[in-house]
């Protein structure tokens, strides 16, 4: 499925998109520019353009059983957070191998040389990646202080 073929909905201050069930992520694909041309990565969908994200990029990813990403990559300025949603796998960063499963959450600094593989013989490995420029939040307090309450009683329109 083409990345622009998703159901989306927007309001003044929100956007919603529907990517479907995790086991159907393999219907998406993404073309990565390489030195030799383009390489198609199956099971990957970037959400930024669908949601109109302006400060981070987010992707949902899936690898079939016993398959791995056949290359390392790193970033120039973005840090990445990986959230494993389903399956069993191994993450490799700068030669360190980390066993991951549902609920594993990793932060990788821009310079970390990373790759990932699915170690299950039967189940897809599914994960979310959020990337954003490193060093934007000087402290946890500044992030939390950005949220402010709205003085309004909660009401659910029926
Ligand atoms: Zn990356």
Tab-separated table of C-alpha atoms and ligand atoms in Angstrom:
chain	number	residue	atom	x	y	z
A	1	UNK	CA	0.000	0.000	0.000
A	2	UNK	CA	1.151	3.478	-0.829
A	3	UNK	CA	1.910	5.686	2.159
A	4	UNK	CA	-0.746	8.198	1.094
A	5	UNK	CA	-3.536	5.604	1.003
A	6	UNK	CA	-4.557	5.860	4.625
A	7	UNK	CA	-7.801	7.035	6.148
A	8	UNK	CA	-7.279	10.394	7.827
A	9	UNK	CA	-9.370	12.983	9.613
A	10	UNK	CA	-8.487	16.448	10.856
A	11	UNK	CA	-9.912	19.212	13.033
A	12	UNK	CA	-8.610	22.676	13.822
A	13	UNK	CA	-6.211	21.305	16.427
A	14	UNK	CA	-5.863	17.617	15.704
A	15	UNK	CA	-5.229	14.967	13.087
A	16	UNK	CA	-6.135	11.286	13.164
A	17	UNK	CA	-4.980	8.533	10.875
A	18	UNK	CA	-5.807	4.852	10.793
A	19	UNK	CA	-2.977	2.488	9.932
A	20	UNK	CA	-4.850	-0.713	10.745
A	21	UNK	CA	-3.820	-3.783	12.696
A	22	UNK	CA	-0.142	-4.361	13.534
A	23	UNK	CA	-0.154	-7.642	11.599
A	24	UNK	CA	-1.113	-5.718	8.457
A	25	UNK	CA	1.773	-3.229	8.569
A	26	UNK	CA	3.554	-5.255	5.884
A	27	UNK	CA	1.208	-3.752	3.300
A	28	UNK	CA	3.120	-0.476	3.620
A	29	UNK	CA	6.496	0.144	2.063
A	30	UNK	CA	9.013	2.963	1.937
A	31	UNK	CA	11.742	3.787	-0.582
A	32	UNK	CA	15.095	4.608	0.997
A	33	UNK	CA	17.564	6.569	-1.120
A	34	UNK	CA	20.943	4.793	-1.219
A	35	UNK	CA	24.260	5.368	-2.987
A	36	UNK	CA	23.190	2.867	-5.643
A	37	UNK	CA	19.656	4.154	-6.148
A	38	UNK	CA	16.589	3.265	-4.152
A	39	UNK	CA	15.890	0.394	-1.816
A	40	UNK	CA	12.369	-0.617	-0.854
A	41	UNK	CA	11.777	-1.248	2.826
A	42	UNK	CA	8.598	-3.261	3.383
A	43	UNK	CA	6.498	-2.904	6.522
A	44	UNK	CA	7.338	0.734	7.239
A	45	UNK	CA	5.037	3.743	7.296
A	46	UNK	CA	6.001	7.290	8.254
A	47	UNK	CA	3.223	9.155	10.045
A	48	UNK	CA	4.523	12.729	9.889
A	49	UNK	CA	2.913	13.757	6.628
A	50	UNK	CA	-0.375	12.078	7.521
A	51	UNK	CA	-0.605	13.806	10.877
A	52	UNK	CA	1.090	17.083	9.996
A	53	UNK	CA	3.756	16.585	12.669
A	54	UNK	CA	6.073	19.582	12.906
A	55	UNK	CA	8.640	18.712	15.592
A	56	UNK	CA	9.230	14.992	15.286
A	57	UNK	CA	8.929	12.201	12.745
A	58	UNK	CA	7.273	8.953	13.690
A	59	UNK	CA	7.140	5.623	11.929
A	60	UNK	CA	5.516	2.252	12.513
A	61	UNK	CA	7.618	-0.704	11.429
A	62	UNK	CA	7.291	-4.440	10.985
A	63	UNK	CA	9.810	-7.185	10.203
A	64	UNK	CA	8.773	-10.725	9.247
A	65	UNK	CA	10.008	-13.729	11.291
A	66	UNK	CA	13.778	-14.351	11.147
A	67	UNK	CA	14.519	-11.203	9.157
A	68	UNK	CA	16.760	-8.275	9.956
A	69	UNK	CA	17.420	-4.793	8.645
A	70	UNK	CA	20.356	-5.366	6.252
A	71	UNK	CA	22.201	-2.140	7.062
A	72	UNK	CA	23.296	0.120	9.914
A	73	UNK	CA	22.227	3.728	10.109
A	74	UNK	CA	22.879	6.721	12.311
A	75	UNK	CA	21.661	10.300	12.395
A	76	UNK	CA	23.224	13.721	12.079
A	77	UNK	CA	21.079	15.515	14.667
A	78	UNK	CA	18.037	13.412	15.559
A	79	UNK	CA	17.785	11.131	18.557
A	80	UNK	CA	15.383	8.222	18.245
A	81	UNK	CA	13.079	6.442	20.647
A	82	UNK	CA	12.119	2.887	19.728
A	83	UNK	CA	9.091	1.284	21.364
A	84	UNK	CA	8.684	-2.429	20.708
A	85	UNK	CA	4.984	-3.175	20.374
A	86	UNK	CA	5.032	-6.883	19.570
A	87	UNK	CA	7.405	-9.783	19.022
A	88	UNK	CA	10.958	-10.769	19.947
A	89	UNK	CA	14.131	-9.305	18.586
A	90	UNK	CA	17.616	-7.975	19.061
A	91	UNK	CA	18.745	-4.399	18.781
A	92	UNK	CA	22.376	-3.647	18.019
A	93	UNK	CA	23.924	-0.269	18.884
A	94	UNK	CA	27.658	0.327	18.387
A	95	UNK	CA	28.214	-3.430	18.617
A	96	UNK	CA	26.189	-3.913	21.807
A	97	UNK	CA	23.323	-6.387	21.405
A	98	UNK	CA	20.148	-5.753	23.391
A	99	UNK	CA	17.335	-8.307	23.583
A	100	UNK	CA	13.986	-6.605	23.043
A	101	UNK	CA	10.359	-7.625	23.347
A	102	UNK	CA	6.945	-6.014	23.767
A	103	UNK	CA	7.402	-3.082	26.125
A	104	UNK	CA	11.106	-2.493	25.455
A	105	UNK	CA	11.773	1.228	25.016
A	106	UNK	CA	15.155	2.485	23.778
A	107	UNK	CA	16.665	5.910	23.259
A	108	UNK	CA	19.444	6.035	20.689
A	109	UNK	CA	21.691	9.096	20.429
A	110	UNK	CA	22.243	10.505	16.932
A	111	UNK	CA	25.728	8.964	16.530
A	112	UNK	CA	24.700	5.426	17.571
A	113	UNK	CA	25.171	2.962	14.715
A	114	UNK	CA	22.041	0.880	14.912
A	115	UNK	CA	20.258	-2.072	13.378
A	116	UNK	CA	17.518	-4.465	14.421
A	117	UNK	CA	16.506	-8.054	13.747
A	118	UNK	CA	13.533	-10.269	14.416
A	119	UNK	CA	14.628	-13.406	16.313
A	120	UNK	CA	11.227	-15.108	16.306
A	121	UNK	CA	10.603	-17.913	13.828
A	122	UNK	CA	6.858	-17.345	13.824
A	123	UNK	CA	5.881	-13.807	14.808
A	124	UNK	CA	6.390	-10.367	13.247
A	125	UNK	CA	8.459	-7.827	15.185
A	126	UNK	CA	6.527	-4.539	15.379
A	127	UNK	CA	7.899	-1.265	16.694
A	128	UNK	CA	7.316	2.462	16.771
A	129	UNK	CA	10.102	5.003	16.209
A	130	UNK	CA	9.936	8.660	17.191
A	131	UNK	CA	12.790	10.873	16.035
A	132	UNK	CA	13.373	14.490	16.914
A	133	UNK	CA	16.356	16.848	17.134
A	134	UNK	CA	18.490	16.005	20.182
A	135	UNK	CA	18.994	18.583	22.913
A	136	UNK	CA	15.725	20.487	22.545
A	137	UNK	CA	14.583	19.995	26.142
A	138	UNK	CA	17.168	21.191	28.668
A	139	UNK	CA	15.404	19.465	31.563
A	140	UNK	CA	12.472	17.229	32.380
A	141	UNK	CA	10.923	20.111	34.354
A	142	UNK	CA	10.773	22.306	31.245
A	143	UNK	CA	8.913	19.595	29.333
A	144	UNK	CA	6.388	19.023	32.084
A	145	UNK	CA	5.905	22.769	32.658
A	146	UNK	CA	4.818	23.172	29.033
A	147	UNK	CA	1.492	21.476	29.779
A	148	UNK	CA	-1.099	23.722	31.422
A	149	UNK	CA	-4.562	22.879	32.731
A	150	UNK	CA	-7.701	24.172	31.008
A	151	UNK	CA	-10.222	25.624	33.457
A	152	UNK	CA	-13.250	23.802	32.125
A	153	UNK	CA	-15.407	20.977	33.456
A	154	UNK	CA	-15.019	17.774	31.413
A	155	UNK	CA	-18.056	17.225	29.223
A	156	UNK	CA	-18.580	14.424	26.657
A	157	UNK	CA	-21.058	15.453	23.948
A	158	UNK	CA	-23.593	12.639	23.447
B	1	LIG	ZN1	16.744	6.529	12.117
